[in-house]
Amino acid sequence: MQWAKDSRNKIEKEGDLDLHSALTMTLFWSYIAEQDISLVTGREELLQAGAKRLIRFARRNLPSGVVDSSAVRIERRWVANTLPEWELLQAFSYIYAAHYRMCQGLAAHIGETLNVKVPSPDALFAARESAMRTAYLKLADMRVHSQNVEIVKFDRSTISPEREALLAPVKDAASSARNLDDVFESLCAMASSTFEHDGYHVPMVFMYDESLREVGMMSVHFGDRVDKYIFWRGVADRVAVTRAKLVVIVGEMWVRDMRTFTYAQGLDKLPITGERLSVAGLDHLGVCRSRSWDVVRTSPGAKPSLELVAPDAKCFDREVPFVFAPVMRVFGIPYPAHFAEDLERTARVSRGLKDLESST
């Protein structure tokens, strides 16, 4: 924020900031950013050659099951000479969000609310992705993909009285929440009651600040595993901008038989043994809560029901899902032991890719 003030004065009195940009290609195949390999070029015509080099190396060194869930991200990044640690559009998003929070807090202090015409920080994320011209080349189909973010405004008229009644206890619990456990319990009640009513639950992510005020909420559609990596890295970006202190995910998941798992095969090829509804939350201190229900279907046409899954004491140290890895990195908290196991398993490949980076 000090940089924002100084830069504003410089622009007003002296002229534009000194900027430089670079095209960056990043090969990624997991939620863990430490495994990423990036090649940087300032020239558009070198993009194709760099991408081909990363792809060839991935296919030669990564197991086939990992290659099918990997991608090369291509983006342009702008950096101000006076703020070398930040990508400029990310910095602007943070600055705007900080002003928004300040004005929102002032409005609440005097008993008012912000005008609905004032854009929320969420509106900047889609614009940032477009300005950076971010594209993803998925190695599974060798096609270029991009994210599509749509902001949907709340319309109370679309909520039926039946659903209002269903959610009333949840709203009361959420409004009186005082800590992580309160928020977690209210979202568990929301998730289970919504599933019992509709027979399904779309994936949703909620973010809360230190006052347990909701600062972000998204639903998402995943096409494949790469989409999940992209999405959760985007969640981490939003956590950094909004200064969220708690992140909770709600959604359904497949239960797969892991006994025959190999990296050559990939997770998506494993046999499905069941399905679950899950709620998991992580705060900035590393405290994690999770709860799951088995989805029970008595017949193909019957409406499914839920059966609470008893916690397994043997899996307590593996409670934190891998999807939270990007968020943990932003929070600055260490990875749990099972994350370290995965990092060690791929260390050899990662070192080889680092050698590629240094020789380019």
XYZ file of C-alpha atoms in Angstrom:
360
model
C 0.000 0.000 0.000
C 2.957 2.309 0.631
C 4.144 1.473 -2.902
C 0.678 2.367 -4.242
C 0.812 5.809 -2.606
C 4.366 6.505 -3.774
C 3.592 5.303 -7.305
C 0.500 7.457 -7.512
C 2.561 10.508 -6.560
C 5.258 9.613 -9.082
C 2.703 9.202 -11.896
C 1.009 12.503 -11.011
C 4.240 14.527 -10.750
C 6.879 12.783 -12.866
C 5.402 10.304 -15.347
C 4.746 6.632 -15.914
C 6.353 3.838 -13.933
C 9.232 1.847 -15.392
C 7.784 -1.541 -16.323
C 9.020 -4.698 -17.953
C 7.060 -7.716 -19.139
C 7.892 -11.321 -19.858
C 6.171 -14.301 -21.398
C 6.279 -17.241 -19.012
C 5.656 -20.927 -19.720
C 5.104 -23.162 -16.708
C 4.813 -26.942 -16.735
C 2.679 -28.162 -13.820
C 1.193 -31.519 -12.845
C 0.004 -31.162 -9.241
C -1.376 -28.755 -6.659
C 2.150 -28.162 -5.303
C 3.808 -25.119 -6.866
C 7.272 -26.242 -5.771
C 7.070 -28.912 -8.471
C 6.424 -26.369 -11.256
C 9.043 -25.657 -13.921
C 9.036 -22.266 -15.652
C 10.767 -20.951 -18.747
C 10.776 -17.188 -19.290
C 11.101 -15.382 -22.612
C 10.414 -11.844 -23.672
C 9.840 -12.781 -27.294
C 6.553 -14.045 -28.693
C 8.223 -16.071 -31.422
C 10.064 -18.229 -28.853
C 6.844 -19.430 -27.218
C 6.262 -22.386 -29.501
C 9.813 -23.662 -29.200
C 9.787 -23.334 -25.414
C 6.435 -25.087 -25.066
C 7.579 -27.941 -27.288
C 10.698 -28.365 -25.201
C 8.701 -28.601 -21.965
C 6.277 -31.077 -23.537
C 9.040 -33.319 -24.865
C 10.770 -33.321 -21.513
C 7.519 -34.090 -19.635
C 6.733 -37.036 -21.892
C 10.243 -38.393 -21.541
C 10.516 -38.042 -17.745
C 7.057 -38.084 -16.178
C 4.972 -41.261 -15.772
C 2.215 -41.499 -18.372
C -0.529 -41.137 -15.755
C 1.026 -37.849 -14.618
C 1.501 -36.561 -18.184
C -2.219 -37.024 -18.863
C -2.942 -34.689 -15.921
C -0.365 -32.023 -16.739
C -0.396 -28.775 -18.680
C 1.750 -25.867 -19.793
C 0.495 -22.469 -18.647
C 1.401 -19.562 -20.932
C 0.955 -16.015 -19.644
C 2.373 -12.511 -19.909
C 3.473 -10.925 -16.647
C 4.123 -7.223 -16.011
C 6.422 -6.098 -13.198
C 7.247 -2.578 -12.002
C 10.939 -2.004 -11.277
C 9.993 -0.563 -7.892
C 7.897 -3.644 -6.912
C 9.886 -6.632 -8.200
C 8.258 -9.206 -5.895
C 4.741 -8.709 -7.301
C 3.113 -9.248 -10.672
C 1.583 -5.842 -11.397
C -2.014 -6.883 -12.076
C -2.000 -8.974 -8.901
C -0.691 -5.931 -7.017
C -3.474 -3.742 -8.426
C -6.041 -6.369 -7.416
C -4.668 -6.339 -3.875
C -4.661 -2.520 -3.716
C -8.251 -2.277 -4.933
C -9.381 -5.004 -2.524
C -7.717 -3.183 0.378
C -9.546 0.050 -0.498
C -12.787 -1.884 -0.911
C -12.437 -3.482 2.542
C -11.687 -0.095 4.095
C -14.751 1.538 2.523
C -16.900 -1.469 3.370
C -15.780 -1.269 6.992
C -16.449 2.460 7.147
C -19.916 1.982 5.680
C -20.720 -0.677 8.271
C -19.376 1.577 11.047
C -21.830 4.347 10.173
C -24.722 1.957 9.578
C -24.647 2.065 5.779
C -23.765 -0.320 2.947
C -21.657 0.230 -0.150
C -23.504 1.174 -3.307
C -24.161 -1.946 -5.394
C -22.615 -0.149 -8.380
C -19.186 -0.270 -6.710
C -17.467 -3.325 -8.248
C -16.386 -6.001 -5.799
C -12.786 -7.279 -5.955
C -14.156 -10.431 -7.629
C -14.747 -8.395 -10.793
C -10.990 -7.884 -11.188
C -10.033 -11.555 -11.415
C -11.685 -12.190 -14.768
C -10.179 -8.961 -16.141
C -6.716 -9.928 -14.851
C -6.848 -13.350 -16.502
C -7.879 -11.734 -19.781
C -5.182 -9.044 -19.609
C -2.485 -11.631 -18.926
C -3.790 -13.658 -21.884
C -3.387 -16.809 -19.826
C -3.733 -20.018 -21.817
C -3.325 -23.661 -20.827
C -2.001 -26.319 -23.179
C -3.203 -29.655 -21.791
C -0.902 -32.534 -22.656
C -3.794 -35.022 -22.606
C -5.411 -33.562 -25.745
C -2.747 -31.060 -26.934
C -5.388 -28.348 -27.150
C -5.271 -24.818 -25.749
C -7.798 -24.058 -22.994
C -8.656 -20.986 -20.931
C -10.641 -20.179 -17.805
C -14.082 -18.637 -17.984
C -15.202 -16.663 -14.932
C -18.771 -15.408 -14.676
C -20.115 -13.220 -11.883
C -23.735 -14.055 -11.056
C -25.621 -11.432 -9.073
C -27.826 -12.645 -6.251
C -31.532 -12.630 -7.110
C -33.747 -13.393 -4.106
C -36.818 -13.837 -6.308
C -35.337 -17.072 -7.681
C -35.308 -18.722 -4.233
C -38.458 -20.694 -3.466
C -40.176 -20.434 -0.054
C -39.375 -24.119 0.454
C -35.651 -23.484 0.084
C -35.836 -20.347 2.243
C -37.315 -22.472 5.018
C -34.683 -25.152 4.464
C -31.804 -22.671 4.780
C -33.203 -20.537 7.618
C -31.492 -22.522 10.434
C -28.231 -22.523 8.476
C -28.372 -18.745 7.995
C -28.979 -18.239 11.706
C -26.023 -20.462 12.594
C -23.742 -18.719 10.087
C -24.671 -15.225 11.287
C -23.809 -16.143 14.888
C -20.542 -17.930 14.035
C -17.642 -16.986 16.312
C -14.850 -19.341 15.197
C -13.752 -21.930 12.629
C -15.830 -24.656 14.263
C -19.011 -22.548 14.078
C -18.476 -21.753 10.392
C -17.635 -25.381 9.649
C -20.732 -26.696 11.405
C -23.030 -24.244 9.612
C -21.599 -25.220 6.206
C -21.918 -28.919 7.057
C -25.586 -28.326 7.869
C -26.031 -26.400 4.615
C -24.272 -29.075 2.534
C -26.129 -32.064 3.977
C -29.571 -30.389 3.894
C -29.016 -29.149 0.321
C -27.962 -32.611 -0.845
C -30.884 -34.312 0.893
C -33.235 -31.820 -0.783
C -31.744 -31.802 -4.311
C -29.990 -35.155 -4.522
C -26.656 -33.545 -5.463
C -24.312 -30.688 -4.523
C -22.169 -28.640 -6.908
C -18.567 -27.917 -5.811
C -18.377 -24.661 -3.829
C -15.588 -22.748 -2.095
C -16.105 -20.197 0.691
C -13.523 -17.711 2.010
C -13.730 -15.753 5.270
C -11.635 -12.965 6.760
C -10.381 -12.700 10.344
C -13.802 -11.408 11.438
C -15.459 -14.458 9.813
C -17.031 -12.221 7.211
C -17.426 -13.964 3.863
C -15.002 -12.379 1.374
C -15.453 -14.830 -1.474
C -17.733 -17.599 -2.691
C -17.464 -19.598 -5.919
C -18.974 -22.638 -7.546
C -17.066 -24.426 -10.265
C -17.317 -27.021 -13.029
C -14.278 -29.258 -13.539
C -13.600 -30.847 -16.908
C -10.614 -32.885 -15.696
C -7.888 -33.022 -13.051
C -5.885 -30.199 -14.663
C -8.886 -27.910 -14.162
C -8.696 -28.662 -10.439
C -5.028 -27.641 -10.303
C -5.834 -24.402 -12.152
C -8.836 -23.624 -9.975
C -7.091 -24.112 -6.636
C -4.131 -22.001 -7.684
C -6.683 -19.324 -8.539
C -8.254 -19.727 -5.094
C -4.823 -19.103 -3.560
C -4.506 -15.886 -5.600
C -7.852 -14.728 -4.210
C -6.804 -15.600 -0.675
C -3.736 -13.377 -1.089
C -5.804 -10.483 -2.446
C -8.735 -10.704 -0.019
C -6.523 -11.593 2.975
C -8.872 -14.475 3.749
C -8.053 -16.441 6.900
C -10.329 -19.434 6.375
C -11.139 -21.477 3.250
C -13.859 -24.164 3.106
C -14.733 -26.475 0.208
C -18.025 -28.343 -0.219
C -18.561 -30.941 -2.930
C -19.044 -34.520 -4.032
C -16.189 -36.898 -4.723
C -15.575 -40.415 -5.989
C -14.110 -43.073 -3.712
C -11.592 -45.185 -5.658
C -9.785 -48.433 -4.955
C -6.147 -47.367 -4.458
C -4.674 -50.861 -4.121
C -3.620 -51.020 -7.774
C -2.567 -47.381 -8.098
C 0.561 -46.547 -10.079
C 1.665 -43.225 -11.544
C 1.783 -44.909 -14.933
C -1.951 -45.527 -14.707
C -3.234 -42.328 -13.099
C -5.985 -41.782 -10.541
C -8.803 -41.438 -13.048
C -8.297 -45.020 -14.262
C -8.838 -46.582 -10.809
C -12.130 -48.418 -10.161
C -14.826 -46.390 -8.383
C -16.093 -48.031 -5.189
C -18.433 -45.315 -3.939
C -19.259 -41.619 -3.778
C -19.293 -39.102 -0.960
C -20.310 -35.597 -0.001
C -17.436 -33.824 1.744
C -16.833 -30.573 3.627
C -13.255 -29.541 4.468
C -11.949 -26.308 5.978
C -8.470 -24.896 6.604
C -7.538 -21.719 8.483
C -4.385 -19.587 8.357
C -2.942 -21.349 11.429
C -3.133 -24.748 9.745
C -6.163 -26.004 11.677
C -8.138 -28.354 9.430
C -11.633 -29.817 9.837
C -13.306 -32.340 7.548
C -16.518 -34.359 7.456
C -17.858 -36.795 4.885
C -21.068 -38.656 4.140
C -21.424 -41.749 1.973
C -23.961 -41.242 -0.797
C -26.394 -44.171 -0.559
C -28.482 -45.190 -3.595
C -30.964 -48.003 -2.947
C -31.871 -48.241 -6.642
C -30.899 -46.447 -9.883
C -34.018 -44.264 -9.916
C -34.287 -43.610 -6.175
C -33.334 -40.312 -4.570
C -29.951 -40.706 -2.813
C -29.510 -40.270 0.919
C -26.502 -39.593 3.157
C -24.785 -41.732 5.765
C -22.181 -40.059 7.984
C -18.682 -41.541 7.656
C -16.963 -42.206 10.982
C -13.477 -40.612 11.175
C -10.609 -43.049 10.728
C -7.987 -42.548 13.442
C -5.316 -44.085 11.208
C -5.808 -41.281 8.669
C -5.749 -38.393 11.133
C -2.328 -37.130 9.975
C -3.574 -37.181 6.380
C -6.569 -35.007 7.133
C -5.454 -32.018 5.008
C -6.488 -32.602 1.357
C -3.915 -31.938 -1.365
C -6.222 -29.308 -2.876
C -5.264 -26.990 -0.006
C -1.558 -26.975 -0.988
C -1.724 -23.616 -2.882
C -3.649 -22.029 0.004
C -1.147 -23.330 2.576
C 1.626 -21.742 0.539
C -0.123 -18.349 0.726
C -0.816 -18.796 4.457
C 2.878 -19.546 4.966
C 2.251 -22.764 6.904
C 4.294 -25.945 6.388
C 2.983 -28.864 4.384
C 1.924 -31.962 6.381
C 3.948 -35.159 6.232
C 2.019 -36.789 3.385
C 2.658 -33.731 1.182
C 6.387 -34.135 1.855
C 6.154 -37.787 0.792
C 4.744 -36.757 -2.565
C 7.379 -34.064 -2.992
C 10.141 -36.586 -2.302
C 8.610 -39.080 -4.719
C 8.858 -36.609 -7.583
C 12.078 -34.888 -6.494
C 14.201 -36.741 -9.027
C 11.989 -35.715 -11.932
C 11.749 -32.169 -10.622
C 15.541 -31.894 -10.413
C 15.782 -33.052 -14.005
C 13.320 -30.410 -15.088
C 15.257 -27.794 -13.124
C 18.317 -28.806 -15.126
C 16.294 -28.118 -18.257
C 15.367 -24.672 -16.931
C 18.979 -23.732 -16.153
C 20.174 -24.861 -19.596
C 17.577 -22.837 -21.514
